[in-house]
Amino acid sequence: GAVVSQHPSWVICKSGTSVKIECRSLDFQATTMFWYRQFPKQSLMLMATSNEGSKATYEQGVEKDKFLINHASLTLSTLTVTSAHPEDSSFYICSARDRRGPYSNQPQHFGDGTRLSIL
Amino acid sequence: AQKVTQAQTEISVVEKEDVTLDCVYETRDTTYYLFWYKQPPSGELVFLIRRNSFDEQNEISGRYSWNFQKSTSSFNFTITASQVVDSAVYFCALSEASDRGSTLGRLYFGRGTQLTVWP
């Protein structure tokens, strides 16, 4: 079945560091990818929608200069947390939308997530 | 406005008990899609089911069953003869069709229900 690879799965770094998270669709083309953030014991909140070859669409309240998204190809989107601080510590999950859309049982395929801890 | 409500924050049962997880949704679209996902402690999202708004048939898959009631905007999930391995957070989610009606939009997640099954 379709697989989305998210890397790294775990990151611990110092405050002020920039961290890049990759999301790859391994066996299908994903014109659209989504980035979610999940705080402990909370729901998944959509941060932004990433479309291949164009600028990402950010949800209200999400700083686009803080969370840089690049979707340079049909199989790769990256999220860079710039100058990360402890409050950015969270679980980040990407998903890739299957181009088959409604004809696919799983219209979005999720990566396994990245646990980001900023010291 | 909250689109997906999972009123049960935490549920604890003893193994072999049946348990029902509630999900109530809100949408103005006539075409929409409902999902259930399982999130074990490791964090990845496991797709369980997708239901189209025009298909009100209930579904059974092994120990899992889903009851879709458009009249009450509910999409409840029942696990029969629960097992310890069922312990996880379960998310209900809604996706609305785009204006063109052919493309699935973003996913709106409920807050999740933490299910703990004790041996």
PDB file of N, CA and C in Angstrom, chain A residues 34 36 38 41-47 49 59 91 93 95 97 100-113 115, chain B residues 10 33 35 37 39-45 47 49-50 52 89 91 95 101-112 114:
ATOM      1  N   PHE A  34      -0.037  17.850   3.738  1.00  0.00           N
ATOM      2  CA  PHE A  34      -0.512  18.610   4.882  1.00  0.00           C
ATOM      3  C   PHE A  34       0.473  18.448   6.025  1.00  0.00           C
ATOM      4  N   TYR A  36       0.625  18.755  10.200  1.00  0.00           N
ATOM      5  CA  TYR A  36      -0.155  18.856  11.425  1.00  0.00           C
ATOM      6  C   TYR A  36       0.789  18.964  12.617  1.00  0.00           C
ATOM      7  N   GLN A  38       0.699  18.303  16.910  1.00  0.00           N
ATOM      8  CA  GLN A  38      -0.062  17.689  17.982  1.00  0.00           C
ATOM      9  C   GLN A  38       0.665  17.871  19.302  1.00  0.00           C
ATOM     10  N   LYS A  41      -1.615  14.871  24.467  1.00  0.00           N
ATOM     11  CA  LYS A  41      -3.014  14.654  24.813  1.00  0.00           C
ATOM     12  C   LYS A  41      -3.963  15.616  24.094  1.00  0.00           C
ATOM     13  N   GLN A  42      -3.527  16.120  22.972  1.00  0.00           N
ATOM     14  CA  GLN A  42      -4.365  17.027  22.187  1.00  0.00           C
ATOM     15  C   GLN A  42      -4.643  16.424  20.812  1.00  0.00           C
ATOM     16  N   SER A  43      -5.495  17.106  20.097  1.00  0.00           N
ATOM     17  CA  SER A  43      -5.830  16.641  18.760  1.00  0.00           C
ATOM     18  C   SER A  43      -4.770  17.093  17.756  1.00  0.00           C
ATOM     19  N   LEU A  44      -4.927  16.642  16.532  1.00  0.00           N
ATOM     20  CA  LEU A  44      -4.054  17.099  15.455  1.00  0.00           C
ATOM     21  C   LEU A  44      -4.615  18.395  14.901  1.00  0.00           C
ATOM     22  N   MET A  45      -3.753  19.400  14.853  1.00  0.00           N
ATOM     23  CA  MET A  45      -4.169  20.685  14.328  1.00  0.00           C
ATOM     24  C   MET A  45      -3.434  20.951  13.020  1.00  0.00           C
ATOM     25  N   LEU A  46      -4.191  21.246  11.981  1.00  0.00           N
ATOM     26  CA  LEU A  46      -3.566  21.530  10.693  1.00  0.00           C
ATOM     27  C   LEU A  46      -2.795  22.838  10.774  1.00  0.00           C
ATOM     28  N   MET A  47      -1.535  22.780  10.346  1.00  0.00           N
ATOM     29  CA  MET A  47      -0.716  23.978  10.337  1.00  0.00           C
ATOM     30  C   MET A  47      -0.759  24.640   8.961  1.00  0.00           C
ATOM     31  N   THR A  49      -1.158  23.746   4.401  1.00  0.00           N
ATOM     32  CA  THR A  49      -1.354  22.885   3.235  1.00  0.00           C
ATOM     33  C   THR A  49      -0.281  23.230   2.220  1.00  0.00           C
ATOM     34  N   GLU A  59      -2.625  27.998   8.096  1.00  0.00           N
ATOM     35  CA  GLU A  59      -3.815  28.200   8.908  1.00  0.00           C
ATOM     36  C   GLU A  59      -3.646  29.447   9.767  1.00  0.00           C
ATOM     37  N   PHE A  91       4.738  17.246  18.528  1.00  0.00           N
ATOM     38  CA  PHE A  91       4.755  16.115  17.597  1.00  0.00           C
ATOM     39  C   PHE A  91       4.222  16.631  16.263  1.00  0.00           C
ATOM     40  N   ILE A  93       3.239  15.879  12.325  1.00  0.00           N
ATOM     41  CA  ILE A  93       2.866  14.783  11.427  1.00  0.00           C
ATOM     42  C   ILE A  93       2.529  15.347  10.055  1.00  0.00           C
ATOM     43  N   SER A  95       1.001  14.528   6.108  1.00  0.00           N
ATOM     44  CA  SER A  95       0.198  13.588   5.330  1.00  0.00           C
ATOM     45  C   SER A  95       0.273  13.988   3.867  1.00  0.00           C
ATOM     46  N   ARG A  97      -1.676  13.707   0.161  1.00  0.00           N
ATOM     47  CA  ARG A  97      -2.969  13.396  -0.425  1.00  0.00           C
ATOM     48  C   ARG A  97      -2.777  12.580  -1.685  1.00  0.00           C
ATOM     49  N   ARG A 100      -5.630  10.147  -6.404  1.00  0.00           N
ATOM     50  CA  ARG A 100      -6.864   9.482  -6.813  1.00  0.00           C
ATOM     51  C   ARG A 100      -8.059  10.016  -6.026  1.00  0.00           C
ATOM     52  N   GLY A 101      -7.783  10.797  -4.991  1.00  0.00           N
ATOM     53  CA  GLY A 101      -8.816  11.502  -4.270  1.00  0.00           C
ATOM     54  C   GLY A 101      -9.939  10.613  -3.773  1.00  0.00           C
ATOM     55  N   PRO A 102     -11.170  10.942  -4.152  1.00  0.00           N
ATOM     56  CA  PRO A 102     -12.317  10.202  -3.618  1.00  0.00           C
ATOM     57  C   PRO A 102     -12.318   8.734  -4.017  1.00  0.00           C
ATOM     58  N   TYR A 103     -11.540   8.375  -5.014  1.00  0.00           N
ATOM     59  CA  TYR A 103     -11.547   6.988  -5.478  1.00  0.00           C
ATOM     60  C   TYR A 103     -10.560   6.139  -4.695  1.00  0.00           C
ATOM     61  N   SER A 104      -9.874   6.777  -3.775  1.00  0.00           N
ATOM     62  CA  SER A 104      -8.974   6.036  -2.904  1.00  0.00           C
ATOM     63  C   SER A 104      -9.611   5.914  -1.532  1.00  0.00           C
ATOM     64  N   ASN A 105      -9.514   4.740  -0.954  1.00  0.00           N
ATOM     65  CA  ASN A 105     -10.110   4.534   0.371  1.00  0.00           C
ATOM     66  C   ASN A 105      -9.436   5.404   1.418  1.00  0.00           C
ATOM     67  N   GLN A 106      -8.150   5.639   1.213  1.00  0.00           N
ATOM     68  CA  GLN A 106      -7.405   6.482   2.134  1.00  0.00           C
ATOM     69  C   GLN A 106      -6.917   7.698   1.378  1.00  0.00           C
ATOM     70  N   PRO A 107      -7.720   8.731   1.335  1.00  0.00           N
ATOM     71  CA  PRO A 107      -7.335   9.905   0.559  1.00  0.00           C
ATOM     72  C   PRO A 107      -6.105  10.620   1.095  1.00  0.00           C
ATOM     73  N   GLN A 108      -5.803  10.434   2.367  1.00  0.00           N
ATOM     74  CA  GLN A 108      -4.574  10.979   2.929  1.00  0.00           C
ATOM     75  C   GLN A 108      -3.801   9.868   3.606  1.00  0.00           C
ATOM     76  N   HIS A 109      -2.512   9.841   3.328  1.00  0.00           N
ATOM     77  CA  HIS A 109      -1.633   8.860   3.956  1.00  0.00           C
ATOM     78  C   HIS A 109      -0.686   9.603   4.889  1.00  0.00           C
ATOM     79  N   PHE A 110      -0.610   9.138   6.119  1.00  0.00           N
ATOM     80  CA  PHE A 110       0.147   9.854   7.134  1.00  0.00           C
ATOM     81  C   PHE A 110       1.544   9.288   7.325  1.00  0.00           C
ATOM     82  N   GLY A 111       2.474  10.190   7.592  1.00  0.00           N
ATOM     83  CA  GLY A 111       3.790   9.777   8.034  1.00  0.00           C
ATOM     84  C   GLY A 111       3.713   9.342   9.490  1.00  0.00           C
ATOM     85  N   ASP A 112       4.807   8.813  10.003  1.00  0.00           N
ATOM     86  CA  ASP A 112       4.813   8.315  11.376  1.00  0.00           C
ATOM     87  C   ASP A 112       5.074   9.405  12.403  1.00  0.00           C
ATOM     88  N   GLY A 113       5.306  10.630  11.940  1.00  0.00           N
ATOM     89  CA  GLY A 113       5.463  11.735  12.860  1.00  0.00           C
ATOM     90  C   GLY A 113       6.895  11.985  13.282  1.00  0.00           C
ATOM     91  N   ARG A 115       8.918  13.686  16.614  1.00  0.00           N
ATOM     92  CA  ARG A 115       8.872  14.276  17.961  1.00  0.00           C
ATOM     93  C   ARG A 115      10.015  15.268  18.066  1.00  0.00           C
TER      94      ARG A 115
ATOM     95  N   GLU B  10     -11.655  10.102  27.964  1.00  0.00           N
ATOM     96  CA  GLU B  10     -10.989   8.860  28.344  1.00  0.00           C
ATOM     97  C   GLU B  10     -12.031   7.798  28.670  1.00  0.00           C
ATOM     98  N   TYR B  33     -16.923  13.196   4.024  1.00  0.00           N
ATOM     99  CA  TYR B  33     -16.329  11.895   4.322  1.00  0.00           C
ATOM    100  C   TYR B  33     -15.963  11.847   5.793  1.00  0.00           C
ATOM    101  N   PHE B  35     -14.003   9.605   8.955  1.00  0.00           N
ATOM    102  CA  PHE B  35     -12.907   8.669   9.162  1.00  0.00           C
ATOM    103  C   PHE B  35     -12.744   8.353  10.649  1.00  0.00           C
ATOM    104  N   TYR B  37      -9.383   7.029  12.990  1.00  0.00           N
ATOM    105  CA  TYR B  37      -7.976   6.677  13.036  1.00  0.00           C
ATOM    106  C   TYR B  37      -7.628   6.216  14.441  1.00  0.00           C
ATOM    107  N   GLN B  39      -4.398   5.925  17.124  1.00  0.00           N
ATOM    108  CA  GLN B  39      -3.041   6.399  17.385  1.00  0.00           C
ATOM    109  C   GLN B  39      -2.503   5.681  18.617  1.00  0.00           C
ATOM    110  N   PRO B  40      -1.688   4.658  18.414  1.00  0.00           N
ATOM    111  CA  PRO B  40      -1.084   3.965  19.548  1.00  0.00           C
ATOM    112  C   PRO B  40      -0.027   4.853  20.196  1.00  0.00           C
ATOM    113  N   PRO B  41       0.511   4.432  21.338  1.00  0.00           N
ATOM    114  CA  PRO B  41       1.521   5.251  22.039  1.00  0.00           C
ATOM    115  C   PRO B  41       2.724   5.624  21.181  1.00  0.00           C
ATOM    116  N   SER B  42       3.028   4.827  20.190  1.00  0.00           N
ATOM    117  CA  SER B  42       4.168   5.138  19.323  1.00  0.00           C
ATOM    118  C   SER B  42       3.908   6.360  18.441  1.00  0.00           C
ATOM    119  N   GLY B  43       2.658   6.762  18.315  1.00  0.00           N
ATOM    120  CA  GLY B  43       2.358   8.033  17.668  1.00  0.00           C
ATOM    121  C   GLY B  43       1.833   7.996  16.249  1.00  0.00           C
ATOM    122  N   GLU B  44       2.097   6.929  15.531  1.00  0.00           N
ATOM    123  CA  GLU B  44       1.640   6.939  14.141  1.00  0.00           C
ATOM    124  C   GLU B  44       0.121   6.822  14.069  1.00  0.00           C
ATOM    125  N   LEU B  45      -0.440   7.334  13.018  1.00  0.00           N
ATOM    126  CA  LEU B  45      -1.887   7.256  12.804  1.00  0.00           C
ATOM    127  C   LEU B  45      -2.203   6.043  11.945  1.00  0.00           C
ATOM    128  N   PHE B  47      -5.071   4.175   9.901  1.00  0.00           N
ATOM    129  CA  PHE B  47      -6.383   4.354   9.268  1.00  0.00           C
ATOM    130  C   PHE B  47      -7.258   3.147   9.589  1.00  0.00           C
ATOM    131  N   ILE B  49     -11.169   3.375   9.007  1.00  0.00           N
ATOM    132  CA  ILE B  49     -12.306   3.332   8.102  1.00  0.00           C
ATOM    133  C   ILE B  49     -12.569   4.703   7.498  1.00  0.00           C
ATOM    134  N   ARG B  50     -13.144   4.680   6.327  1.00  0.00           N
ATOM    135  CA  ARG B  50     -13.669   5.892   5.698  1.00  0.00           C
ATOM    136  C   ARG B  50     -15.114   5.613   5.317  1.00  0.00           C
ATOM    137  N   ASN B  52     -18.464   7.472   3.249  1.00  0.00           N
ATOM    138  CA  ASN B  52     -18.973   8.568   2.438  1.00  0.00           C
ATOM    139  C   ASN B  52     -20.348   8.978   2.947  1.00  0.00           C
ATOM    140  N   VAL B  89      -5.312   6.065  21.434  1.00  0.00           N
ATOM    141  CA  VAL B  89      -6.191   7.219  21.247  1.00  0.00           C
ATOM    142  C   VAL B  89      -6.877   7.043  19.895  1.00  0.00           C
ATOM    143  N   PHE B  91      -9.235   8.757  16.977  1.00  0.00           N
ATOM    144  CA  PHE B  91      -9.683  10.035  16.435  1.00  0.00           C
ATOM    145  C   PHE B  91     -10.750   9.817  15.377  1.00  0.00           C
ATOM    146  N   SER B  95     -13.900  15.177   6.475  1.00  0.00           N
ATOM    147  CA  SER B  95     -13.346  15.883   5.331  1.00  0.00           C
ATOM    148  C   SER B  95     -14.498  16.323   4.450  1.00  0.00           C
ATOM    149  N   GLY B 101     -16.481  19.664  -5.707  1.00  0.00           N
ATOM    150  CA  GLY B 101     -17.152  18.414  -5.334  1.00  0.00           C
ATOM    151  C   GLY B 101     -16.394  17.155  -5.656  1.00  0.00           C
ATOM    152  N   SER B 102     -15.207  17.287  -6.205  1.00  0.00           N
ATOM    153  CA  SER B 102     -14.515  16.065  -6.607  1.00  0.00           C
ATOM    154  C   SER B 102     -13.210  15.854  -5.876  1.00  0.00           C
ATOM    155  N   THR B 103     -12.851  16.784  -5.061  1.00  0.00           N
ATOM    156  CA  THR B 103     -11.561  16.676  -4.388  1.00  0.00           C
ATOM    157  C   THR B 103     -11.772  16.765  -2.892  1.00  0.00           C
ATOM    158  N   LEU B 104     -11.141  15.881  -2.176  1.00  0.00           N
ATOM    159  CA  LEU B 104     -11.267  15.919  -0.736  1.00  0.00           C
ATOM    160  C   LEU B 104     -10.450  17.065  -0.170  1.00  0.00           C
ATOM    161  N   GLY B 105     -11.023  17.766   0.775  1.00  0.00           N
ATOM    162  CA  GLY B 105     -10.335  18.866   1.412  1.00  0.00           C
ATOM    163  C   GLY B 105      -9.588  18.431   2.655  1.00  0.00           C
ATOM    164  N   ARG B 106      -9.320  19.370   3.511  1.00  0.00           N
ATOM    165  CA  ARG B 106      -8.554  19.116   4.720  1.00  0.00           C
ATOM    166  C   ARG B 106      -9.351  18.218   5.667  1.00  0.00           C
ATOM    167  N   LEU B 107      -8.642  17.618   6.583  1.00  0.00           N
ATOM    168  CA  LEU B 107      -9.259  16.789   7.607  1.00  0.00           C
ATOM    169  C   LEU B 107      -9.452  17.605   8.877  1.00  0.00           C
ATOM    170  N   TYR B 108     -10.650  17.527   9.429  1.00  0.00           N
ATOM    171  CA  TYR B 108     -10.922  18.120  10.737  1.00  0.00           C
ATOM    172  C   TYR B 108     -10.978  16.966  11.740  1.00  0.00           C
ATOM    173  N   PHE B 109     -10.114  17.027  12.736  1.00  0.00           N
ATOM    174  CA  PHE B 109     -10.053  15.958  13.719  1.00  0.00           C
ATOM    175  C   PHE B 109     -10.814  16.334  14.984  1.00  0.00           C
ATOM    176  N   GLY B 110     -11.417  15.338  15.606  1.00  0.00           N
ATOM    177  CA  GLY B 110     -11.933  15.518  16.946  1.00  0.00           C
ATOM    178  C   GLY B 110     -10.781  15.527  17.938  1.00  0.00           C
ATOM    179  N   ARG B 111     -11.103  15.722  19.207  1.00  0.00           N
ATOM    180  CA  ARG B 111     -10.043  15.808  20.213  1.00  0.00           C
ATOM    181  C   ARG B 111      -9.468  14.445  20.586  1.00  0.00           C
ATOM    182  N   GLY B 112     -10.165  13.402  20.153  1.00  0.00           N
ATOM    183  CA  GLY B 112      -9.659  12.066  20.435  1.00  0.00           C
ATOM    184  C   GLY B 112     -10.208  11.498  21.726  1.00  0.00           C
ATOM    185  N   GLN B 114      -9.109   8.608  24.525  1.00  0.00           N
ATOM    186  CA  GLN B 114      -8.081   7.685  25.021  1.00  0.00           C
ATOM    187  C   GLN B 114      -8.779   6.445  25.555  1.00  0.00           C
TER     188      GLN B 114
END
